[in-house]
Amino acid sequence: SLIEWHIAQGTHGIVPMGTTGESATLDTDEHLAVIKRTIEIVAGRVPVVAGTGSNATREAIHQTQEAHSAGADACLSVTPYYNKPTQEGLFLHYQAIVKAVDLPLLLYNVPGRTACDMLADTVARLSELDRVIGIKEATGDLERGNEIRSLCGESFAIYSGDDATSCDLMLDGANGAISVTANVAPGKMSEFANAAVAGDRSTAKNLDTELQGLHQNLFLEANPIPVKWALSEIGRIDPGIRLPMTTLSAEYHEALRDAMRQAGVLN
């Protein structure tokens, strides 16, 4: 039902098994089942970019192979978390994946969650490999995005992974956003992204102002705690989240409701 809602609302692509999909608390069989079911339901109507990253290179290869077999259009592969690999280790990790699997790969850099920052020079090295087509850049650092664009060229796709700064990154030439906010306000996020990517600054900024409350308050506690609560609040999913995550603390409920009202998703 969420997929059908997103497609009806104008979402441009579906990313199963990212952080917001609780990928960290699903076992491998569940992880792959979600990807396969998503591909079945989408049925080619929009691209499916499967989250297949891991802090173990062999597991990342296995999950990417399975996503490829299931018919994913591309994969999203987060930097190995906890291990703290070197920049050379990051290069070799992704090189191994694209050598093993004939599937377009989006890099994913989110050092606030992984304790691992893939620097622009490393991204530039990886951009020269076949099948490395772009990056989800979630540092929130606009200069980093501009540096990647300068080093990698216009053909290398850049997607914002930080909703709060996604407007400026897209207006600076990024190709879109892989968004937390879009899970709650897909129609408005689609309209916003269309305007920002087209360079319509006025429309993009006005819509971004309406969405900023969600951009901020969906991180009152660790993602995906607030977004799961918000979706249950509007009747899109049942309440609940897997341990060790817990449901949103009551002290934050009204602030998130206010942000949802501001974005037009709650009366």
GROMACS .gro file of C-alpha atoms in nm:
model
  267
    1SER     CA    1   0.000   0.000   0.000
    2LEU     CA    2   0.292   0.238   0.068
    3ILE     CA    3   0.437   0.168  -0.277
    4GLU     CA    4   0.104   0.235  -0.450
    5TRP     CA    5   0.068   0.559  -0.250
    6HIS     CA    6   0.417   0.673  -0.350
    7ILE     CA    7   0.363   0.604  -0.718
    8ALA     CA    8   0.027   0.784  -0.712
    9GLN     CA    9   0.189   1.081  -0.537
   10GLY     CA   10   0.464   1.116  -0.799
   11THR     CA   11   0.761   0.959  -0.620
   12HIS     CA   12   1.030   0.905  -0.882
   13GLY     CA   13   1.185   0.584  -0.745
   14ILE     CA   14   1.165   0.339  -0.454
   15VAL     CA   15   1.460   0.250  -0.228
   16PRO     CA   16   1.380  -0.061  -0.023
   17MET     CA   17   1.612  -0.152   0.263
   18GLY     CA   18   1.762   0.182   0.347
   19THR     CA   19   1.792   0.302   0.706
   20THR     CA   20   1.429   0.416   0.714
   21GLY     CA   21   1.325   0.063   0.616
   22GLU     CA   22   1.489  -0.076   0.932
   23SER     CA   23   1.749  -0.265   0.730
   24ALA     CA   24   1.973  -0.293   1.036
   25THR     CA   25   1.718  -0.506   1.225
   26LEU     CA   26   1.614  -0.742   0.943
   27ASP     CA   27   1.800  -1.066   0.890
   28THR     CA   28   1.937  -1.147   0.545
   29ASP     CA   29   1.637  -1.353   0.434
   30GLU     CA   30   1.395  -1.078   0.539
   31HIS     CA   31   1.612  -0.811   0.378
   32LEU     CA   32   1.608  -0.989   0.042
   33ALA     CA   33   1.236  -1.071   0.070
   34VAL     CA   34   1.153  -0.700   0.107
   35ILE     CA   35   1.361  -0.615  -0.199
   36LYS     CA   36   1.202  -0.889  -0.409
   37ARG     CA   37   0.848  -0.799  -0.301
   38THR     CA   38   0.911  -0.432  -0.376
   39ILE     CA   39   1.029  -0.515  -0.727
   40GLU     CA   40   0.718  -0.730  -0.783
   41ILE     CA   41   0.478  -0.457  -0.670
   42VAL     CA   42   0.654  -0.172  -0.854
   43ALA     CA   43   0.645  -0.382  -1.171
   44GLY     CA   44   0.871  -0.148  -1.368
   45ARG     CA   45   0.665   0.167  -1.313
   46VAL     CA   46   0.954   0.351  -1.142
   47PRO     CA   47   1.315   0.250  -1.077
   48VAL     CA   48   1.390   0.033  -0.773
   49VAL     CA   49   1.725   0.102  -0.608
   50ALA     CA   50   1.786  -0.178  -0.360
   51GLY     CA   51   1.977  -0.116  -0.039
   52THR     CA   52   2.244  -0.388  -0.038
   53GLY     CA   53   2.528  -0.243   0.170
   54SER     CA   54   2.710  -0.417   0.453
   55ASN     CA   55   3.023  -0.376   0.661
   56ALA     CA   56   3.134  -0.715   0.525
   57THR     CA   57   3.232  -0.706   0.159
   58ARG     CA   58   3.126  -1.065   0.094
   59GLU     CA   59   2.780  -0.999   0.237
   60ALA     CA   60   2.744  -0.680   0.031
   61ILE     CA   61   2.833  -0.878  -0.281
   62HIS     CA   62   2.582  -1.151  -0.194
   63GLN     CA   63   2.299  -0.906  -0.133
   64THR     CA   64   2.380  -0.716  -0.451
   65GLN     CA   65   2.382  -1.040  -0.651
   66GLU     CA   66   2.040  -1.132  -0.511
   67ALA     CA   67   1.900  -0.787  -0.588
   68HIS     CA   68   2.033  -0.813  -0.942
   69SER     CA   69   1.871  -1.154  -0.986
   70ALA     CA   70   1.541  -1.016  -0.857
   71GLY     CA   71   1.543  -0.739  -1.116
   72ALA     CA   72   1.656  -0.429  -0.926
   73ASP     CA   73   1.749  -0.134  -1.145
   74ALA     CA   74   2.045  -0.035  -0.926
   75CYS     CA   75   2.178  -0.082  -0.574
   76LEU     CA   76   2.255   0.162  -0.294
   77SER     CA   77   2.559   0.055  -0.094
   78VAL     CA   78   2.641   0.229   0.233
   79THR     CA   79   3.001   0.267   0.344
   80PRO     CA   80   3.105  -0.016   0.579
   81TYR     CA   81   2.996   0.089   0.929
   82TYR     CA   82   3.174   0.024   1.260
   83ASN     CA   83   3.487  -0.122   1.093
   84LYS     CA   84   3.632   0.222   1.011
   85PRO     CA   85   3.807   0.121   0.687
   86THR     CA   86   4.073   0.340   0.530
   87GLN     CA   87   4.003   0.530   0.209
   88GLU     CA   88   4.189   0.253   0.023
   89GLY     CA   89   3.974  -0.004   0.198
   90LEU     CA   90   3.662   0.180   0.081
   91PHE     CA   91   3.789   0.185  -0.275
   92LEU     CA   92   3.868  -0.187  -0.272
   93HIS     CA   93   3.532  -0.270  -0.110
   94TYR     CA   94   3.330  -0.103  -0.384
   95GLN     CA   95   3.565  -0.222  -0.656
   96ALA     CA   96   3.501  -0.579  -0.543
   97ILE     CA   97   3.124  -0.530  -0.558
   98VAL     CA   98   3.114  -0.387  -0.910
   99LYS     CA   99   3.358  -0.652  -1.034
  100ALA     CA  100   3.131  -0.924  -0.898
  101VAL     CA  101   2.787  -0.793  -1.000
  102ASP     CA  102   2.669  -0.636  -1.326
  103LEU     CA  103   2.438  -0.384  -1.158
  104PRO     CA  104   2.462  -0.002  -1.144
  105LEU     CA  105   2.579   0.107  -0.798
  106LEU     CA  106   2.510   0.423  -0.601
  107LEU     CA  107   2.761   0.494  -0.327
  108TYR     CA  108   2.617   0.605   0.008
  109ASN     CA  109   2.812   0.826   0.245
  110VAL     CA  110   2.652   0.899   0.584
  111PRO     CA  111   2.935   0.942   0.837
  112GLY     CA  112   2.702   1.053   1.115
  113ARG     CA  113   2.571   0.696   1.130
  114THR     CA  114   2.862   0.487   1.008
  115ALA     CA  115   3.168   0.653   1.170
  116CYS     CA  116   3.319   0.635   0.821
  117ASP     CA  117   3.354   0.930   0.584
  118MET     CA  118   3.424   0.861   0.218
  119LEU     CA  119   3.618   1.161   0.097
  120ALA     CA  120   3.563   1.332  -0.238
  121ASP     CA  121   3.894   1.208  -0.378
  122THR     CA  122   3.787   0.849  -0.309
  123VAL     CA  123   3.450   0.912  -0.470
  124ALA     CA  124   3.634   1.047  -0.775
  125ARG     CA  125   3.845   0.730  -0.799
  126LEU     CA  126   3.534   0.515  -0.773
  127SER     CA  127   3.346   0.721  -1.031
  128GLU     CA  128   3.593   0.595  -1.291
  129LEU     CA  129   3.484   0.234  -1.236
  130ASP     CA  130   3.223   0.078  -1.462
  131ARG     CA  131   2.879   0.069  -1.300
  132VAL     CA  132   2.953   0.323  -1.022
  133ILE     CA  133   2.695   0.576  -1.135
  134GLY     CA  134   2.655   0.819  -0.845
  135ILE     CA  135   2.634   0.884  -0.474
  136LYS     CA  136   2.385   0.952  -0.199
  137GLU     CA  137   2.574   1.223  -0.012
  138ALA     CA  138   2.441   1.263   0.342
  139THR     CA  139   2.703   1.477   0.513
  140GLY     CA  140   2.485   1.787   0.483
  141ASP     CA  141   2.798   1.970   0.364
  142LEU     CA  142   2.719   2.166   0.048
  143GLU     CA  143   3.087   2.222  -0.023
  144ARG     CA  144   3.139   1.846  -0.026
  145GLY     CA  145   2.868   1.809  -0.286
  146ASN     CA  146   3.022   2.079  -0.501
  147GLU     CA  147   3.366   1.919  -0.466
  148ILE     CA  148   3.230   1.583  -0.581
  149ARG     CA  149   3.063   1.747  -0.881
  150SER     CA  150   3.388   1.925  -0.971
  151LEU     CA  151   3.594   1.606  -0.947
  152CYS     CA  152   3.347   1.360  -1.101
  153GLY     CA  153   3.178   1.562  -1.373
  154GLU     CA  154   2.819   1.616  -1.479
  155SER     CA  155   2.751   1.254  -1.573
  156PHE     CA  156   2.804   1.133  -1.215
  157ALA     CA  157   2.473   1.145  -1.026
  158ILE     CA  158   2.456   1.317  -0.687
  159TYR     CA  159   2.156   1.265  -0.460
  160SER     CA  160   2.112   1.445  -0.133
  161GLY     CA  161   2.080   1.222   0.172
  162ASP     CA  162   2.021   1.516   0.404
  163ASP     CA  163   1.670   1.659   0.367
  164ALA     CA  164   1.746   1.984   0.551
  165THR     CA  165   2.007   2.088   0.292
  166SER     CA  166   1.864   1.907  -0.011
  167CYS     CA  167   1.711   2.220  -0.164
  168ASP     CA  168   2.042   2.403  -0.194
  169LEU     CA  169   2.225   2.091  -0.311
  170MET     CA  170   1.972   2.032  -0.588
  171LEU     CA  171   1.973   2.399  -0.687
  172ASP     CA  172   2.352   2.365  -0.710
  173GLY     CA  173   2.310   2.083  -0.962
  174ALA     CA  174   2.240   1.763  -0.767
  175ASN     CA  175   2.007   1.516  -0.935
  176GLY     CA  176   1.757   1.465  -0.654
  177ALA     CA  177   1.719   1.341  -0.298
  178ILE     CA  178   1.686   1.000  -0.136
  179SER     CA  179   1.468   1.128   0.139
  180VAL     CA  180   1.331   1.052   0.485
  181THR     CA  181   1.069   1.328   0.455
  182ALA     CA  182   0.936   1.174   0.134
  183ASN     CA  183   0.809   0.878   0.335
  184VAL     CA  184   0.557   1.108   0.507
  185ALA     CA  185   0.495   1.376   0.240
  186PRO     CA  186   0.567   1.208  -0.095
  187GLY     CA  187   0.355   1.438  -0.308
  188LYS     CA  188   0.503   1.761  -0.178
  189MET     CA  189   0.857   1.619  -0.184
  190SER     CA  190   0.809   1.513  -0.545
  191GLU     CA  191   0.685   1.860  -0.640
  192PHE     CA  192   0.972   2.019  -0.447
  193ALA     CA  193   1.236   1.799  -0.609
  194ASN     CA  194   1.096   1.863  -0.956
  195ALA     CA  195   1.123   2.238  -0.899
  196ALA     CA  196   1.470   2.227  -0.743
  197VAL     CA  197   1.623   2.003  -1.010
  198ALA     CA  198   1.468   2.226  -1.280
  199GLY     CA  199   1.630   2.529  -1.118
  200ASP     CA  200   1.299   2.691  -1.021
  201ARG     CA  201   1.442   2.856  -0.711
  202SER     CA  202   1.129   3.041  -0.601
  203THR     CA  203   0.899   2.739  -0.612
  204ALA     CA  204   1.160   2.511  -0.459
  205LYS     CA  205   1.235   2.747  -0.171
  206ASN     CA  206   0.866   2.801  -0.094
  207LEU     CA  207   0.797   2.429  -0.083
  208ASP     CA  208   1.113   2.366   0.118
  209THR     CA  209   0.993   2.616   0.377
  210GLU     CA  210   0.673   2.414   0.421
  211LEU     CA  211   0.876   2.095   0.455
  212GLN     CA  212   1.154   2.220   0.685
  213GLY     CA  213   0.959   2.128   0.997
  214LEU     CA  214   0.951   1.767   0.884
  215HIS     CA  215   1.314   1.780   0.772
  216GLN     CA  216   1.408   1.877   1.126
  217ASN     CA  217   1.154   1.698   1.343
  218LEU     CA  218   1.185   1.362   1.172
  219PHE     CA  219   1.519   1.351   1.355
  220LEU     CA  220   1.395   1.438   1.705
  221GLU     CA  221   1.507   1.085   1.783
  222ALA     CA  222   1.712   0.853   1.565
  223ASN     CA  223   1.568   0.774   1.222
  224PRO     CA  224   1.344   0.579   1.165
  225ILE     CA  225   1.177   0.627   1.505
  226PRO     CA  226   0.994   0.954   1.421
  227VAL     CA  227   0.901   0.862   1.063
  228LYS     CA  228   0.746   0.531   1.169
  229TRP     CA  229   0.543   0.713   1.434
  230ALA     CA  230   0.434   0.977   1.180
  231LEU     CA  231   0.319   0.716   0.929
  232SER     CA  232   0.117   0.537   1.196
  233GLU     CA  233  -0.031   0.872   1.303
  234ILE     CA  234  -0.176   0.924   0.953
  235GLY     CA  235  -0.290   0.561   0.927
  236ARG     CA  236  -0.040   0.445   0.667
  237ILE     CA  237   0.122   0.172   0.880
  238ASP     CA  238   0.055  -0.004   1.209
  239PRO     CA  239   0.234   0.130   1.518
  240GLY     CA  240   0.558  -0.031   1.624
  241ILE     CA  241   0.927  -0.065   1.552
  242ARG     CA  242   1.184  -0.337   1.617
  243LEU     CA  243   1.417  -0.337   1.911
  244PRO     CA  244   1.660  -0.189   1.990
  245MET     CA  245   1.466   0.104   1.843
  246THR     CA  246   1.167   0.219   2.049
  247THR     CA  247   0.856   0.417   1.963
  248LEU     CA  248   0.876   0.796   1.961
  249SER     CA  249   0.885   0.951   2.309
  250ALA     CA  250   0.559   1.122   2.403
  251GLU     CA  251   0.737   1.452   2.465
  252TYR     CA  252   0.802   1.484   2.090
  253HIS     CA  253   0.455   1.397   1.961
  254GLU     CA  254   0.312   1.747   1.941
  255ALA     CA  255   0.622   1.897   1.777
  256LEU     CA  256   0.607   1.634   1.505
  257ARG     CA  257   0.232   1.681   1.463
  258ASP     CA  258   0.291   2.055   1.415
  259ALA     CA  259   0.551   1.980   1.145
  260MET     CA  260   0.308   1.744   0.974
  261ARG     CA  261   0.040   2.012   0.976
  262GLN     CA  262   0.285   2.265   0.833
  263ALA     CA  263   0.360   2.023   0.549
  264GLY     CA  264  -0.010   1.959   0.485
  265VAL     CA  265  -0.012   1.590   0.575
  266LEU     CA  266  -0.215   1.621   0.896
  267ASN     CA  267  -0.522   1.834   0.965
   0.00000   0.00000   0.00000
